[in-house]
XYZ file of C-alpha atoms in Angstrom:
489
model
C -22.156 198.020 74.809
C -22.048 200.930 72.406
C -19.436 203.582 73.145
C -19.887 207.232 72.185
C -16.428 207.995 70.894
C -16.777 211.735 71.400
C -16.160 211.081 75.106
C -13.107 208.850 74.736
C -9.573 209.087 73.410
C -7.100 206.374 72.594
C -4.035 205.974 74.761
C -0.588 205.035 73.497
C -0.761 201.269 73.973
C -4.293 200.818 72.757
C -5.892 199.150 69.809
C -7.249 201.888 67.561
C -10.814 203.090 67.784
C -11.972 204.529 64.494
C -13.467 208.011 64.688
C -15.019 210.552 62.335
C -17.450 213.404 62.213
C -20.361 211.025 62.773
C -20.137 209.028 65.971
C -22.866 206.582 64.912
C -20.855 205.567 61.851
C -17.704 205.089 63.876
C -18.923 203.913 67.266
C -16.988 200.781 68.082
C -15.913 199.278 71.388
C -12.242 200.001 72.063
C -9.870 197.452 73.524
C -8.276 200.092 75.739
C -9.523 203.627 76.322
C -9.762 206.385 78.837
C -12.182 209.272 79.000
C -11.331 212.472 77.199
C -11.307 214.335 80.513
C -8.790 211.912 81.998
C -6.673 211.908 78.844
C -6.288 215.681 78.953
C -6.240 216.396 82.679
C -2.526 217.240 82.857
C 0.477 217.411 80.598
C 1.538 213.838 81.359
C -1.853 212.663 80.109
C -1.591 214.949 77.073
C 1.720 213.348 76.113
C 0.172 209.909 76.520
C -2.706 210.909 74.235
C -0.274 212.378 71.702
C 1.743 209.175 71.676
C -1.507 207.346 70.998
C -1.861 209.378 67.795
C 1.750 208.595 66.865
C 0.939 204.921 67.371
C -2.265 205.123 65.331
C -0.237 206.054 62.252
C 1.033 202.516 61.715
C -1.248 199.973 63.380
C -3.593 197.516 61.685
C -7.131 198.727 61.014
C -10.064 196.676 59.690
C -8.086 194.235 57.578
C -4.521 193.046 57.281
C -3.691 195.309 54.343
C -4.921 198.415 56.134
C -1.592 199.200 57.740
C -2.316 202.669 59.091
C -1.230 205.698 57.106
C 1.345 203.482 55.390
C -1.566 201.537 53.926
C -3.125 204.728 52.574
C 0.227 205.686 51.079
C 0.113 202.373 49.232
C -3.398 203.128 47.949
C -2.270 206.499 46.598
C 0.546 204.892 44.601
C -1.437 201.844 43.523
C -4.029 204.169 41.961
C -1.278 205.821 39.918
C 0.853 204.523 37.070
C 4.276 204.147 38.672
C 3.577 201.187 40.981
C 2.901 197.992 39.033
C 1.223 194.775 40.119
C 3.238 191.819 38.851
C 0.554 189.191 39.518
C -3.018 188.811 40.699
C -3.705 189.351 44.397
C -6.447 190.669 46.667
C -4.388 193.482 48.214
C -6.017 196.786 47.219
C -6.855 195.293 43.808
C -10.023 197.392 43.569
C -7.860 200.490 43.910
C -5.517 199.247 41.196
C -8.422 198.659 38.790
C -10.212 201.867 39.848
C -13.475 200.225 40.922
C -13.126 201.219 44.581
C -13.335 205.021 44.085
C -16.832 204.698 42.608
C -18.099 202.181 45.187
C -19.459 203.907 48.280
C -19.591 200.558 50.100
C -15.951 199.703 49.429
C -13.770 199.042 52.461
C -10.933 200.655 50.515
C -12.910 203.908 50.274
C -13.878 203.702 53.943
C -10.310 203.075 55.149
C -8.762 206.544 54.545
C -11.943 208.296 55.646
C -12.129 206.538 58.994
C -8.397 206.586 59.585
C -7.850 210.300 59.126
C -11.006 211.330 60.980
C -9.971 209.167 63.918
C -6.635 210.997 63.959
C -8.462 214.317 63.723
C -10.838 213.453 66.541
C -8.057 212.442 68.913
C -6.102 215.544 67.925
C -9.150 217.681 68.726
C -9.294 216.273 72.235
C -5.776 217.593 72.833
C -6.262 220.899 70.992
C -9.438 221.828 72.829
C -8.320 220.771 76.302
C -4.593 221.497 76.459
C -4.916 225.072 77.701
C -6.969 223.962 80.711
C -4.692 221.046 81.627
C -2.399 221.301 84.617
C 1.337 221.316 84.019
C 4.078 223.428 82.415
C 2.998 225.800 79.662
C 5.826 224.592 77.419
C 4.427 221.055 77.531
C 0.931 222.290 76.740
C 2.320 224.127 73.728
C 4.298 221.118 72.493
C 1.366 218.704 72.641
C -1.137 221.194 71.258
C 1.193 222.210 68.432
C 1.693 218.621 67.314
C -2.029 217.899 67.597
C -2.742 220.895 65.356
C -0.363 219.482 62.745
C -2.117 216.123 62.916
C -5.477 217.813 62.409
C -4.111 219.811 59.487
C -2.515 216.699 57.979
C -5.737 214.700 58.315
C -7.958 217.307 56.694
C -5.370 217.937 53.952
C -5.184 214.261 53.014
C -8.949 213.865 53.095
C -9.735 216.869 50.903
C -7.271 215.648 48.285
C -8.871 212.197 48.167
C -12.589 213.007 48.441
C -12.844 216.608 47.197
C -12.359 218.051 43.747
C -8.894 219.374 43.003
C -7.877 222.814 44.225
C -7.727 225.307 41.358
C -5.350 228.202 41.950
C -7.005 231.566 41.422
C -10.550 230.160 41.517
C -13.133 230.486 44.289
C -12.920 226.738 45.066
C -16.491 226.581 46.337
C -16.738 222.900 45.343
C -17.445 220.409 48.120
C -14.420 219.463 50.177
C -14.804 217.389 53.327
C -16.349 217.987 56.757
C -14.192 220.281 58.890
C -14.195 218.640 62.284
C -12.839 220.986 64.946
C -14.176 219.359 68.105
C -14.814 215.834 69.322
C -18.576 216.389 69.112
C -18.877 217.995 65.669
C -21.488 216.590 63.312
C -21.234 218.807 60.247
C -21.638 218.753 56.497
C -18.940 219.242 53.901
C -17.057 222.522 53.866
C -15.858 224.010 50.605
C -12.427 223.083 49.318
C -11.329 226.685 49.942
C -12.487 226.634 53.552
C -10.732 223.325 54.213
C -7.433 224.688 52.904
C -7.918 227.894 54.900
C -8.360 225.911 58.118
C -5.418 223.647 57.315
C -3.154 226.657 56.835
C -4.444 228.297 60.011
C -3.767 225.159 62.050
C -0.231 224.942 60.692
C 0.436 228.621 61.401
C -0.681 228.283 65.030
C 1.425 225.141 65.394
C 4.489 226.969 64.061
C 4.137 229.499 66.869
C 3.646 226.838 69.524
C 6.538 224.608 68.419
C 9.153 227.327 68.087
C 12.234 226.134 69.966
C 10.970 222.577 70.502
C 13.614 219.846 70.075
C 11.945 216.508 69.435
C 13.349 213.254 70.778
C 12.771 211.225 67.618
C 11.190 211.416 64.190
C 7.851 210.012 65.321
C 7.184 213.454 66.761
C 6.341 216.582 64.784
C 8.445 219.716 65.132
C 8.975 223.061 63.402
C 10.629 221.617 60.249
C 7.697 219.201 59.849
C 5.301 222.135 60.220
C 7.185 224.058 57.521
C 7.228 220.922 55.356
C 3.478 220.429 55.680
C 2.932 224.120 54.902
C 5.059 223.675 51.776
C 3.016 220.644 50.659
C -0.296 222.406 51.140
C 0.728 225.528 49.274
C 2.269 223.531 46.433
C -1.183 222.032 45.853
C -2.740 225.499 46.052
C -0.265 226.941 43.572
C 1.025 229.441 46.120
C 4.527 229.066 44.738
C 6.325 231.642 46.845
C 4.899 230.315 50.117
C 5.630 226.735 49.074
C 9.231 227.491 48.120
C 9.924 229.534 51.245
C 8.551 226.905 53.621
C 10.277 224.041 51.831
C 13.611 225.848 52.215
C 12.928 226.405 55.917
C 11.911 222.768 56.363
C 15.120 221.309 54.922
C 17.475 223.806 56.558
C 20.176 221.903 58.445
C 19.109 218.521 57.078
C 21.629 216.363 55.214
C 20.776 214.163 52.257
C 21.607 210.463 52.291
C 24.810 209.165 50.808
C 24.583 206.689 47.948
C 25.343 203.829 50.354
C 22.649 204.966 52.759
C 20.146 205.266 49.928
C 20.304 201.542 49.194
C 20.068 200.437 52.834
C 16.340 199.625 52.703
C 14.396 202.772 53.663
C 13.571 201.179 56.994
C 15.064 203.396 59.708
C 13.308 206.577 60.806
C 16.488 207.821 62.475
C 17.939 208.240 58.973
C 19.492 211.714 58.745
C 17.292 212.656 55.780
C 13.991 211.650 57.362
C 11.976 214.444 58.944
C 8.935 212.466 60.053
C 8.324 208.737 60.172
C 7.021 205.894 62.318
C 9.393 203.544 64.092
C 7.894 200.080 64.540
C 9.310 198.509 67.698
C 9.332 194.750 68.095
C 6.801 194.626 70.939
C 4.316 196.629 68.829
C 4.751 194.764 65.569
C 1.639 193.987 63.568
C 3.418 191.050 61.870
C 1.834 190.573 58.429
C 0.050 193.929 58.711
C 3.213 196.026 58.876
C 4.175 198.335 55.994
C 7.047 195.937 55.291
C 4.591 193.065 54.983
C 3.400 194.620 51.704
C 6.034 197.027 50.418
C 9.294 195.279 51.251
C 10.919 192.811 48.859
C 12.321 190.341 51.351
C 9.626 189.479 53.910
C 8.108 186.002 53.764
C 4.462 186.913 53.144
C 2.115 185.555 50.501
C 1.630 188.915 48.807
C 5.357 189.646 48.549
C 6.228 186.155 47.379
C 3.492 186.099 44.738
C 3.142 189.756 43.774
C 6.250 191.822 44.499
C 5.875 195.495 43.656
C 7.474 196.780 40.456
C 8.196 200.179 38.996
C 6.671 201.358 35.722
C 9.115 200.092 33.090
C 8.864 203.262 30.994
C 9.796 205.326 34.026
C 12.616 203.016 35.067
C 14.171 203.033 31.607
C 14.553 206.804 31.848
C 16.709 206.568 34.984
C 20.423 206.910 34.138
C 22.587 203.914 35.021
C 24.754 206.222 37.136
C 21.767 207.170 39.319
C 21.539 205.279 42.632
C 17.760 205.202 42.259
C 18.181 202.685 39.447
C 19.836 200.388 41.994
C 16.764 200.144 44.240
C 14.954 198.241 41.487
C 16.009 195.018 39.801
C 15.487 195.118 36.047
C 15.779 191.325 35.819
C 13.999 190.639 39.107
C 16.940 188.578 40.377
C 17.823 190.876 43.298
C 21.316 189.411 43.796
C 22.023 191.524 46.882
C 18.788 190.733 48.733
C 17.972 187.544 50.641
C 14.677 186.218 49.286
C 12.709 183.201 50.444
C 12.907 180.216 48.112
C 9.248 180.523 47.066
C 9.556 184.168 46.018
C 8.529 184.698 42.411
C 10.714 186.895 40.265
C 9.477 189.542 37.859
C 11.318 192.311 35.984
C 11.566 195.819 37.444
C 10.690 194.795 41.005
C 11.545 197.071 43.900
C 14.016 196.562 46.698
C 13.654 200.126 47.945
C 11.946 198.951 51.133
C 13.446 196.069 53.081
C 11.998 194.525 56.216
C 14.170 193.493 59.159
C 14.404 189.958 57.738
C 12.418 187.320 55.872
C 10.741 186.479 59.184
C 10.291 189.984 60.581
C 8.168 192.426 58.558
C 9.035 195.535 60.534
C 9.962 198.466 58.312
C 9.808 202.052 59.527
C 7.417 204.213 57.528
C 8.604 207.479 55.903
C 6.098 210.351 55.936
C 8.409 213.267 55.127
C 12.004 213.508 53.910
C 14.301 216.419 53.141
C 14.475 215.291 49.498
C 10.790 216.105 49.082
C 11.478 219.637 50.280
C 14.125 220.143 47.579
C 11.599 218.954 45.011
C 8.850 221.245 46.283
C 11.200 224.217 46.336
C 12.518 223.464 42.851
C 9.029 222.997 41.363
C 7.660 226.137 42.983
C 10.662 228.185 41.894
C 10.407 226.811 38.358
C 6.798 228.011 38.279
C 7.949 231.399 39.557
C 10.758 231.599 37.017
C 13.288 232.024 39.828
C 16.925 232.108 38.757
C 18.010 229.475 41.300
C 15.304 226.887 40.548
C 17.610 224.595 38.563
C 20.305 224.916 41.229
C 17.934 223.659 43.938
C 17.155 220.620 41.793
C 20.851 220.101 41.082
C 21.675 220.110 44.803
C 19.382 217.109 45.253
C 19.948 215.108 42.082
C 23.747 215.389 42.200
C 23.584 213.407 45.467
C 21.699 210.627 43.668
C 23.588 210.751 40.374
C 27.199 211.993 40.427
C 27.042 212.407 36.627
C 24.076 214.799 36.723
C 24.738 218.252 35.311
C 22.921 221.496 36.026
C 19.733 221.661 33.973
C 19.356 224.375 31.365
C 15.570 224.041 31.419
C 13.386 226.847 32.704
C 9.691 227.390 33.368
C 7.350 224.502 32.621
C 10.144 222.414 31.070
C 12.033 222.598 34.344
C 8.861 221.850 36.306
C 8.418 218.745 34.126
C 11.976 217.695 34.908
C 11.290 218.180 38.611
C 8.217 215.962 38.289
C 10.292 213.198 36.713
C 12.737 213.433 39.609
C 9.821 213.446 42.030
C 8.414 210.255 40.531
C 11.639 208.291 40.954
C 12.640 209.869 44.270
C 9.303 209.406 46.044
C 8.260 206.084 44.462
C 6.254 204.043 46.953
C 5.911 206.891 49.453
C 2.302 207.720 48.636
C 2.346 210.780 46.386
C 1.556 209.758 42.810
C -2.275 209.782 42.746
C -2.328 213.168 44.450
C 0.382 214.576 42.161
C -1.632 213.589 39.111
C -4.761 215.097 40.614
C -3.196 218.401 41.699
C -1.600 218.908 38.262
C -4.846 217.971 36.473
C -3.013 215.197 34.617
C -4.423 212.066 32.998
C -3.522 208.635 34.323
C -1.433 206.893 31.654
C -0.286 203.313 32.214
C 0.041 202.510 28.524
C 3.187 201.147 26.916
C 4.606 199.917 30.208
C 4.614 196.670 32.163
C 1.043 196.980 33.479
C -1.035 193.886 32.764
C -4.426 194.993 31.421
C -6.086 191.959 32.989
C -4.827 192.949 36.435
C -5.797 196.592 35.926
C -9.292 195.581 34.854
C -8.545 197.212 31.542
C -7.865 200.562 33.223
C -4.707 201.792 31.523
C -5.769 205.424 31.206
C -8.137 207.757 33.031
C -8.691 211.348 31.884
C -8.234 214.111 34.431
C -11.916 215.005 34.006
C -13.124 211.589 35.218
C -15.327 211.785 38.312
C -13.466 208.862 39.916
C -10.650 211.207 40.888
C -13.069 212.191 43.681
C -13.477 209.067 45.780
C -17.023 208.532 47.009
C -17.840 209.299 50.632
C -18.504 206.004 52.497
C -22.193 205.134 52.464
C -22.102 204.359 56.198
C -21.052 207.940 56.878
C -23.866 209.398 54.783
C -26.406 207.111 56.459
C -25.194 208.255 59.879
C -24.880 211.929 58.974
C -27.423 213.246 56.444
C -25.569 216.582 56.390
C -22.849 214.959 54.294
C -23.536 215.123 50.559
C -22.227 212.391 48.253
C -19.934 213.057 45.297
C -21.266 212.481 41.785
C -22.074 208.797 41.352
């Protein structure tokens, strides 16, 4: 039986139903579902629907490697130059060699598109029905505010992947992505400018609704997360003052990790520095499809044993020995402080940043936003502004990672470049590199490092002008919705 997904919403314990702006493309039979009316009838149902979105961030999608938003984070780093494949494997290899972005039939291209539009669609069900639901107004505001942030997050990620880069000061009339604001929308692509306008509007409304809300755990989205998302968006837009101001608000009251905490495995979303992340409980584990099944160093999976993830050797060799971030990679590949299975292959520069629960348990909480990122956004934006305290903001972060770090004397673009270096080593593996290259109009450069040209398909450099920076819209979506125009082939 074919289900029209515009009438249904996923509940917290369900298997994900993929949704987008074209129901024909994404109509699939859910394992568990309730009608949209039932899912939004009262505030208890709204919370259940919201928890379903939280859950959808880290479950398995079409294939084992498609580990929710954590899987898309992997794609965004694999397409960059800082994450290195150490051996041949089938895990997102077409992203690593840049063939996927120009293949409209690629499952890797389809994965982010379906994932984020499903999140958007379920968020829309809450947004558009919360006011009419029965129950306390405060609960309506809390669920609606978080749903608005999910919708903003989904559209923001999509426009960065499938649209042309945002150019500060320009009209930005280039094609973005479809703006889906209801569960029944079938629309064409909005301009990049209009997408960013809607994203900012959604965040602003959410900020008003979430004022005073105290979340129970970091799976939920609160005011600091809203400020953090606002900072991200405006960093991409080049709205430096707005980005810096919101980043400062987002990190207010948050403590940075100690050096000991930094090397603990990046696997606990209750970490004092984390602002937003998914906690994978044992009864909801996806086993080999967890984030830790691909990004950890210690789990006993074929991909980790054969192809552990490494850092770009040129980047690593710039990290001072006194910096704790050097310690989350093993230059020799021996990993003396990590328990590895006997069959694990060893390669230089491999990562032990992410550690799963054990060799037999791949659970690893997924970080979506940390206070450290907010320092970096604030420092970069203030460097662009020429603010007097830009270097001090950077110092306040880096001194926690490297006790020998001294206040930078750089200013302007030189300081912004220094911030970017710190961003690359601080946020390695957290899904930012492809988008950072794209927003700064930078070339991809894997040359002179430990990338194997055979594994990259010979792709060691890609100019910023290359059309593959705009991933193709999935062919199935275009077939289902003729209003959607394809990117340049």
